[in-house]
PDB file of C-alpha atoms in Angstrom:
ATOM      1  CA  MET C 307     161.143 102.315 -61.709  1.00  0.00           C
ATOM      2  CA  ALA C 308     162.704 104.421 -64.455  1.00  0.00           C
ATOM      3  CA  LYS C 309     166.471 104.730 -64.554  1.00  0.00           C
ATOM      4  CA  PRO C 310     167.735 108.055 -63.173  1.00  0.00           C
ATOM      5  CA  ILE C 311     168.803 110.688 -65.688  1.00  0.00           C
ATOM      6  CA  LEU C 312     171.727 113.008 -65.004  1.00  0.00           C
ATOM      7  CA  TYR C 313     171.971 116.224 -66.998  1.00  0.00           C
ATOM      8  CA  SER C 314     175.643 117.030 -66.868  1.00  0.00           C
ATOM      9  CA  TYR C 315     178.564 118.811 -68.491  1.00  0.00           C
ATOM     10  CA  PHE C 316     181.814 116.877 -68.405  1.00  0.00           C
ATOM     11  CA  ARG C 317     183.927 119.683 -66.937  1.00  0.00           C
ATOM     12  CA  SER C 318     181.358 121.090 -64.509  1.00  0.00           C
ATOM     13  CA  SER C 319     182.631 120.553 -60.974  1.00  0.00           C
ATOM     14  CA  ALA C 320     179.091 120.406 -59.601  1.00  0.00           C
ATOM     15  CA  SER C 321     178.125 117.716 -62.112  1.00  0.00           C
ATOM     16  CA  TRP C 322     181.367 115.901 -61.360  1.00  0.00           C
ATOM     17  CA  ARG C 323     180.472 115.717 -57.656  1.00  0.00           C
ATOM     18  CA  VAL C 324     177.153 114.060 -58.433  1.00  0.00           C
ATOM     19  CA  ARG C 325     178.799 111.622 -60.846  1.00  0.00           C
ATOM     20  CA  ILE C 326     181.190 110.546 -58.089  1.00  0.00           C
ATOM     21  CA  ALA C 327     178.341 110.078 -55.624  1.00  0.00           C
ATOM     22  CA  LEU C 328     176.270 108.042 -58.088  1.00  0.00           C
ATOM     23  CA  ALA C 329     179.236 105.846 -58.965  1.00  0.00           C
ATOM     24  CA  TYR C 330     180.282 105.419 -55.326  1.00  0.00           C
ATOM     25  CA  LYS C 331     176.790 104.274 -54.404  1.00  0.00           C
ATOM     26  CA  GLY C 332     176.555 102.015 -57.447  1.00  0.00           C
ATOM     27  CA  ILE C 333     173.561 103.824 -58.955  1.00  0.00           C
ATOM     28  CA  ASP C 334     173.151 103.244 -62.676  1.00  0.00           C
ATOM     29  CA  TYR C 335     171.863 106.213 -64.672  1.00  0.00           C
ATOM     30  CA  ASP C 336     171.498 107.676 -68.130  1.00  0.00           C
ATOM     31  CA  TYR C 337     173.777 110.571 -69.030  1.00  0.00           C
ATOM     32  CA  LYS C 338     172.429 113.559 -70.943  1.00  0.00           C
ATOM     33  CA  ALA C 339     175.016 116.149 -71.886  1.00  0.00           C
ATOM     34  CA  VAL C 340     174.238 119.846 -71.574  1.00  0.00           C
ATOM     35  CA  HIS C 341     176.899 121.860 -73.393  1.00  0.00           C
ATOM     36  CA  LEU C 342     177.500 125.060 -71.444  1.00  0.00           C
ATOM     37  CA  VAL C 343     179.211 126.910 -74.311  1.00  0.00           C
ATOM     38  CA  LYS C 344     177.861 125.629 -77.628  1.00  0.00           C
ATOM     39  CA  ASP C 345     175.330 127.947 -79.300  1.00  0.00           C
ATOM     40  CA  GLY C 346     175.415 130.277 -76.329  1.00  0.00           C
ATOM     41  CA  GLY C 347     174.880 127.456 -73.849  1.00  0.00           C
ATOM     42  CA  GLU C 348     172.313 124.672 -74.067  1.00  0.00           C
ATOM     43  CA  GLN C 349     171.432 125.290 -70.421  1.00  0.00           C
ATOM     44  CA  HIS C 350     169.586 128.431 -71.527  1.00  0.00           C
ATOM     45  CA  SER C 351     167.101 126.605 -73.758  1.00  0.00           C
ATOM     46  CA  ASP C 352     163.440 126.758 -72.781  1.00  0.00           C
ATOM     47  CA  ALA C 353     163.287 122.977 -72.523  1.00  0.00           C
ATOM     48  CA  TYR C 354     166.187 122.803 -70.083  1.00  0.00           C
ATOM     49  CA  ARG C 355     164.968 125.758 -68.026  1.00  0.00           C
ATOM     50  CA  GLU C 356     161.788 123.786 -67.403  1.00  0.00           C
ATOM     51  CA  LEU C 357     163.997 121.276 -65.583  1.00  0.00           C
ATOM     52  CA  ASN C 358     166.387 123.743 -63.983  1.00  0.00           C
ATOM     53  CA  PRO C 359     165.104 127.342 -63.705  1.00  0.00           C
ATOM     54  CA  LEU C 360     168.600 128.639 -62.888  1.00  0.00           C
ATOM     55  CA  SER C 361     169.969 127.236 -66.166  1.00  0.00           C
ATOM     56  CA  GLN C 362     172.700 125.322 -64.367  1.00  0.00           C
ATOM     57  CA  VAL C 363     174.028 121.783 -64.187  1.00  0.00           C
ATOM     58  CA  PRO C 364     173.616 119.252 -62.771  1.00  0.00           C
ATOM     59  CA  THR C 365     169.999 118.205 -62.805  1.00  0.00           C
ATOM     60  CA  LEU C 366     169.117 114.714 -61.613  1.00  0.00           C
ATOM     61  CA  VAL C 367     165.768 113.136 -62.432  1.00  0.00           C
ATOM     62  CA  ILE C 368     165.243 110.303 -59.973  1.00  0.00           C
ATOM     63  CA  ASP C 369     162.361 108.661 -58.106  1.00  0.00           C
ATOM     64  CA  GLY C 370     159.876 110.839 -59.986  1.00  0.00           C
ATOM     65  CA  LEU C 371     161.648 113.969 -58.755  1.00  0.00           C
ATOM     66  CA  THR C 372     163.689 116.600 -60.543  1.00  0.00           C
ATOM     67  CA  LEU C 373     166.561 117.663 -58.285  1.00  0.00           C
ATOM     68  CA  THR C 374     169.090 120.460 -58.731  1.00  0.00           C
ATOM     69  CA  GLN C 375     172.134 121.752 -56.834  1.00  0.00           C
ATOM     70  CA  SER C 376     174.872 119.205 -56.259  1.00  0.00           C
ATOM     71  CA  LEU C 377     174.983 119.021 -52.473  1.00  0.00           C
ATOM     72  CA  PRO C 378     171.213 118.674 -51.956  1.00  0.00           C
ATOM     73  CA  ILE C 379     171.286 115.965 -54.647  1.00  0.00           C
ATOM     74  CA  ILE C 380     174.026 114.108 -52.775  1.00  0.00           C
ATOM     75  CA  GLU C 381     172.163 114.523 -49.490  1.00  0.00           C
ATOM     76  CA  TYR C 382     169.041 113.050 -51.107  1.00  0.00           C
ATOM     77  CA  LEU C 383     171.019 110.079 -52.394  1.00  0.00           C
ATOM     78  CA  GLU C 384     172.456 109.617 -48.912  1.00  0.00           C
ATOM     79  CA  GLU C 385     169.037 109.643 -47.265  1.00  0.00           C
ATOM     80  CA  THR C 386     167.348 107.351 -49.784  1.00  0.00           C
ATOM     81  CA  ARG C 387     170.267 105.056 -50.558  1.00  0.00           C
ATOM     82  CA  PRO C 388     172.380 104.892 -47.389  1.00  0.00           C
ATOM     83  CA  GLU C 389     174.594 102.076 -48.622  1.00  0.00           C
ATOM     84  CA  SER C 390     178.202 103.192 -49.226  1.00  0.00           C
ATOM     85  CA  PRO C 391     177.649 106.286 -47.082  1.00  0.00           C
ATOM     86  CA  LEU C 392     179.177 109.653 -47.891  1.00  0.00           C
ATOM     87  CA  LEU C 393     178.267 111.224 -44.558  1.00  0.00           C
ATOM     88  CA  PRO C 394     179.681 109.894 -41.272  1.00  0.00           C
ATOM     89  CA  LYS C 395     177.319 108.740 -38.532  1.00  0.00           C
ATOM     90  CA  ASP C 396     179.084 110.801 -35.895  1.00  0.00           C
ATOM     91  CA  PRO C 397     177.511 114.294 -35.728  1.00  0.00           C
ATOM     92  CA  ALA C 398     180.854 116.049 -35.268  1.00  0.00           C
ATOM     93  CA  ALA C 399     182.419 114.272 -38.241  1.00  0.00           C
ATOM     94  CA  ARG C 400     179.275 114.990 -40.252  1.00  0.00           C
ATOM     95  CA  ALA C 401     179.591 118.690 -39.473  1.00  0.00           C
ATOM     96  CA  GLN C 402     183.245 118.682 -40.501  1.00  0.00           C
ATOM     97  CA  THR C 403     182.340 116.918 -43.738  1.00  0.00           C
ATOM     98  CA  ARG C 404     179.787 119.583 -44.565  1.00  0.00           C
ATOM     99  CA  ARG C 405     182.255 122.266 -43.513  1.00  0.00           C
ATOM    100  CA  VAL C 406     184.817 121.181 -46.100  1.00  0.00           C
ATOM    101  CA  ALA C 407     182.167 120.566 -48.743  1.00  0.00           C
ATOM    102  CA  GLU C 408     180.668 124.032 -48.297  1.00  0.00           C
ATOM    103  CA  ALA C 409     184.071 125.707 -48.132  1.00  0.00           C
ATOM    104  CA  ILE C 410     184.524 124.451 -51.690  1.00  0.00           C
ATOM    105  CA  ASN C 411     180.931 124.674 -52.895  1.00  0.00           C
ATOM    106  CA  SER C 412     180.241 128.180 -51.569  1.00  0.00           C
ATOM    107  CA  GLY C 413     183.701 129.562 -50.886  1.00  0.00           C
ATOM    108  CA  ILE C 414     185.619 128.633 -54.042  1.00  0.00           C
ATOM    109  CA  GLN C 415     183.527 127.283 -56.906  1.00  0.00           C
ATOM    110  CA  PRO C 416     181.356 130.395 -57.513  1.00  0.00           C
ATOM    111  CA  PHE C 417     184.477 132.429 -58.316  1.00  0.00           C
ATOM    112  CA  GLN C 418     185.350 130.086 -61.192  1.00  0.00           C
ATOM    113  CA  ASN C 419     181.808 129.602 -62.458  1.00  0.00           C
ATOM    114  CA  LEU C 420     181.418 130.164 -66.199  1.00  0.00           C
ATOM    115  CA  SER C 421     178.890 132.956 -65.795  1.00  0.00           C
ATOM    116  CA  THR C 422     181.159 134.711 -63.265  1.00  0.00           C
ATOM    117  CA  LEU C 423     184.200 134.470 -65.519  1.00  0.00           C
ATOM    118  CA  ASN C 424     182.240 135.750 -68.501  1.00  0.00           C
ATOM    119  CA  MET C 425     181.154 138.775 -66.476  1.00  0.00           C
ATOM    120  CA  VAL C 426     184.752 139.424 -65.368  1.00  0.00           C
ATOM    121  CA  SER C 427     185.789 139.410 -69.004  1.00  0.00           C
ATOM    122  CA  GLU C 428     182.924 141.691 -69.981  1.00  0.00           C
ATOM    123  CA  ILE C 429     183.618 144.228 -67.228  1.00  0.00           C
ATOM    124  CA  THR C 430     187.398 144.302 -67.724  1.00  0.00           C
ATOM    125  CA  GLY C 431     187.402 143.916 -71.500  1.00  0.00           C
ATOM    126  CA  SER C 432     190.106 141.271 -71.122  1.00  0.00           C
ATOM    127  CA  GLU C 433     189.988 137.517 -71.571  1.00  0.00           C
ATOM    128  CA  ASP C 434     193.230 137.192 -69.608  1.00  0.00           C
ATOM    129  CA  LYS C 435     191.621 138.716 -66.521  1.00  0.00           C
ATOM    130  CA  LYS C 436     189.306 135.701 -66.260  1.00  0.00           C
ATOM    131  CA  THR C 437     192.184 133.339 -65.564  1.00  0.00           C
ATOM    132  CA  GLU C 438     193.884 135.817 -63.234  1.00  0.00           C
ATOM    133  CA  TRP C 439     190.647 136.222 -61.258  1.00  0.00           C
ATOM    134  CA  ALA C 440     189.978 132.497 -60.991  1.00  0.00           C
ATOM    135  CA  LYS C 441     193.571 131.638 -60.101  1.00  0.00           C
ATOM    136  CA  HIS C 442     193.592 134.176 -57.268  1.00  0.00           C
ATOM    137  CA  PHE C 443     190.344 133.103 -55.640  1.00  0.00           C
ATOM    138  CA  VAL C 444     190.817 129.364 -56.138  1.00  0.00           C
ATOM    139  CA  ALA C 445     194.282 129.497 -54.587  1.00  0.00           C
ATOM    140  CA  LYS C 446     193.016 131.620 -51.694  1.00  0.00           C
ATOM    141  CA  GLY C 447     190.155 129.211 -51.015  1.00  0.00           C
ATOM    142  CA  LEU C 448     192.336 126.130 -51.219  1.00  0.00           C
ATOM    143  CA  ARG C 449     194.736 127.594 -48.686  1.00  0.00           C
ATOM    144  CA  GLY C 450     191.835 127.714 -46.252  1.00  0.00           C
ATOM    145  CA  VAL C 451     190.760 124.178 -47.100  1.00  0.00           C
ATOM    146  CA  GLU C 452     194.312 122.921 -46.643  1.00  0.00           C
ATOM    147  CA  ASP C 453     194.366 124.438 -43.151  1.00  0.00           C
ATOM    148  CA  ILE C 454     191.095 122.680 -42.296  1.00  0.00           C
ATOM    149  CA  LEU C 455     192.443 119.377 -43.596  1.00  0.00           C
ATOM    150  CA  LYS C 456     195.434 119.647 -41.272  1.00  0.00           C
ATOM    151  CA  LYS C 457     192.980 119.016 -38.439  1.00  0.00           C
ATOM    152  CA  THR C 458     190.380 116.727 -40.041  1.00  0.00           C
ATOM    153  CA  SER C 459     192.154 114.477 -42.513  1.00  0.00           C
ATOM    154  CA  GLY C 460     193.335 110.919 -42.291  1.00  0.00           C
ATOM    155  CA  LYS C 461     193.573 108.923 -45.467  1.00  0.00           C
ATOM    156  CA  PHE C 462     190.787 111.131 -46.824  1.00  0.00           C
ATOM    157  CA  CYS C 463     189.401 114.575 -45.967  1.00  0.00           C
ATOM    158  CA  ILE C 464     187.572 113.412 -42.850  1.00  0.00           C
ATOM    159  CA  GLY C 465     189.419 110.537 -41.274  1.00  0.00           C
ATOM    160  CA  ASP C 466     189.924 107.333 -43.208  1.00  0.00           C
ATOM    161  CA  SER C 467     186.616 107.028 -45.085  1.00  0.00           C
ATOM    162  CA  VAL C 468     185.423 108.675 -48.292  1.00  0.00           C
ATOM    163  CA  THR C 469     182.900 111.421 -47.611  1.00  0.00           C
ATOM    164  CA  MET C 470     181.096 114.220 -49.402  1.00  0.00           C
ATOM    165  CA  ALA C 471     184.145 116.372 -48.640  1.00  0.00           C
ATOM    166  CA  ASP C 472     186.319 114.239 -50.927  1.00  0.00           C
ATOM    167  CA  VAL C 473     183.581 114.306 -53.556  1.00  0.00           C
ATOM    168  CA  CYS C 474     183.860 118.106 -53.594  1.00  0.00           C
ATOM    169  CA  LEU C 475     187.634 118.316 -53.294  1.00  0.00           C
ATOM    170  CA  ILE C 476     188.626 116.245 -56.314  1.00  0.00           C
ATOM    171  CA  PRO C 477     186.888 118.292 -59.043  1.00  0.00           C
ATOM    172  CA  GLN C 478     188.121 121.487 -57.413  1.00  0.00           C
ATOM    173  CA  LEU C 479     191.743 120.382 -57.617  1.00  0.00           C
ATOM    174  CA  HIS C 480     191.299 119.617 -61.298  1.00  0.00           C
ATOM    175  CA  HIS C 481     190.072 123.144 -61.907  1.00  0.00           C
ATOM    176  CA  ALA C 482     192.849 124.630 -59.795  1.00  0.00           C
ATOM    177  CA  ARG C 483     195.314 123.156 -62.266  1.00  0.00           C
ATOM    178  CA  ARG C 484     193.274 124.468 -65.206  1.00  0.00           C
ATOM    179  CA  PHE C 485     193.732 127.984 -63.865  1.00  0.00           C
ATOM    180  CA  GLY C 486     197.439 127.549 -63.222  1.00  0.00           C
ATOM    181  CA  VAL C 487     197.410 127.331 -59.432  1.00  0.00           C
ATOM    182  CA  ASP C 488     200.712 126.097 -57.962  1.00  0.00           C
ATOM    183  CA  MET C 489     199.704 122.872 -56.256  1.00  0.00           C
ATOM    184  CA  ALA C 490     202.896 122.596 -54.226  1.00  0.00           C
ATOM    185  CA  GLY C 491     201.229 124.528 -51.442  1.00  0.00           C
ATOM    186  CA  PHE C 492     198.558 121.875 -50.909  1.00  0.00           C
ATOM    187  CA  PRO C 493     200.325 118.644 -49.920  1.00  0.00           C
ATOM    188  CA  ILE C 494     197.424 117.256 -47.875  1.00  0.00           C
ATOM    189  CA  ALA C 495     194.837 117.916 -50.576  1.00  0.00           C
ATOM    190  CA  THR C 496     196.982 116.395 -53.312  1.00  0.00           C
ATOM    191  CA  ARG C 497     197.780 113.364 -51.143  1.00  0.00           C
ATOM    192  CA  ILE C 498     194.042 112.810 -50.669  1.00  0.00           C
ATOM    193  CA  GLU C 499     193.567 113.279 -54.399  1.00  0.00           C
ATOM    194  CA  ALA C 500     196.042 110.466 -55.061  1.00  0.00           C
ATOM    195  CA  GLU C 501     194.133 108.159 -52.707  1.00  0.00           C
ATOM    196  CA  CYS C 502     190.810 108.959 -54.371  1.00  0.00           C
ATOM    197  CA  ALA C 503     192.306 108.348 -57.802  1.00  0.00           C
ATOM    198  CA  LYS C 504     192.774 104.691 -56.836  1.00  0.00           C
ATOM    199  CA  LEU C 505     189.012 104.216 -56.409  1.00  0.00           C
ATOM    200  CA  GLU C 506     186.792 103.087 -59.276  1.00  0.00           C
ATOM    201  CA  ALA C 507     184.026 105.586 -58.512  1.00  0.00           C
ATOM    202  CA  PHE C 508     186.391 108.526 -58.874  1.00  0.00           C
ATOM    203  CA  GLN C 509     187.897 107.062 -62.030  1.00  0.00           C
ATOM    204  CA  LYS C 510     184.495 106.564 -63.670  1.00  0.00           C
ATOM    205  CA  ALA C 511     183.339 110.064 -62.753  1.00  0.00           C
ATOM    206  CA  HIS C 512     186.407 111.856 -64.101  1.00  0.00           C
ATOM    207  CA  ALA C 513     185.761 114.533 -66.706  1.00  0.00           C
ATOM    208  CA  SER C 514     187.903 112.738 -69.269  1.00  0.00           C
ATOM    209  CA  LYS C 515     185.685 109.639 -69.077  1.00  0.00           C
ATOM    210  CA  GLN C 516     182.405 111.391 -69.899  1.00  0.00           C
ATOM    211  CA  PRO C 517     180.753 110.930 -73.297  1.00  0.00           C
ATOM    212  CA  ASP C 518     180.683 114.684 -73.977  1.00  0.00           C
ATOM    213  CA  CYS C 519     184.394 115.160 -73.271  1.00  0.00           C
ATOM    214  CA  PRO C 520     186.209 115.840 -76.551  1.00  0.00           C
ATOM    215  CA  GLU C 521     189.078 113.606 -75.390  1.00  0.00           C
ATOM    216  CA  ALA C 522     186.837 110.864 -73.964  1.00  0.00           C
ATOM    217  CA  SER C 523     188.356 107.398 -74.076  1.00  0.00           C
TER     218      SER C 523
END
């Protein structure tokens, strides 16, 4: 069977989630970079829109399928490759995992999305307003996530095992720092981040380790 292909941008949090999941499950794949800024954004090309009609990353080609949207991709990997699980067996823990994942995926990330920030800049006529906007909403969302983690976390977001919640949290914390969020208010999240940073899958998936990262090493 053909090796999976991941269409990704190094700094995209959604792509980052899928990279973590692939690495955690030990799935080898080919990496194809899609630059979201160069020449107006390679994601808008006709060829790429054939793969992903929303002109977004990531896109994963696997098992003869073309999959988009990070959480459905991770769910597919979980269902077809259950080794090194990212969803707990217990239904309550599973629901809490999805709760944290969606709090980030739906409740925070869209506010910092490139297309959203570009529209903020266009409407306000100010580049500075983009960072102000993102900082406000990312910090607000993380305060909610931190409160959830007070009740669900152990070593990781949901107890003592890595789950899809951790996969979503780590890229989001990276972007929080990019937008100047004061991380002192999130001791549980940053403690979990430190635990995840010890794991090879999270190290391999980091933005700085991707071939399209300008500072890749």
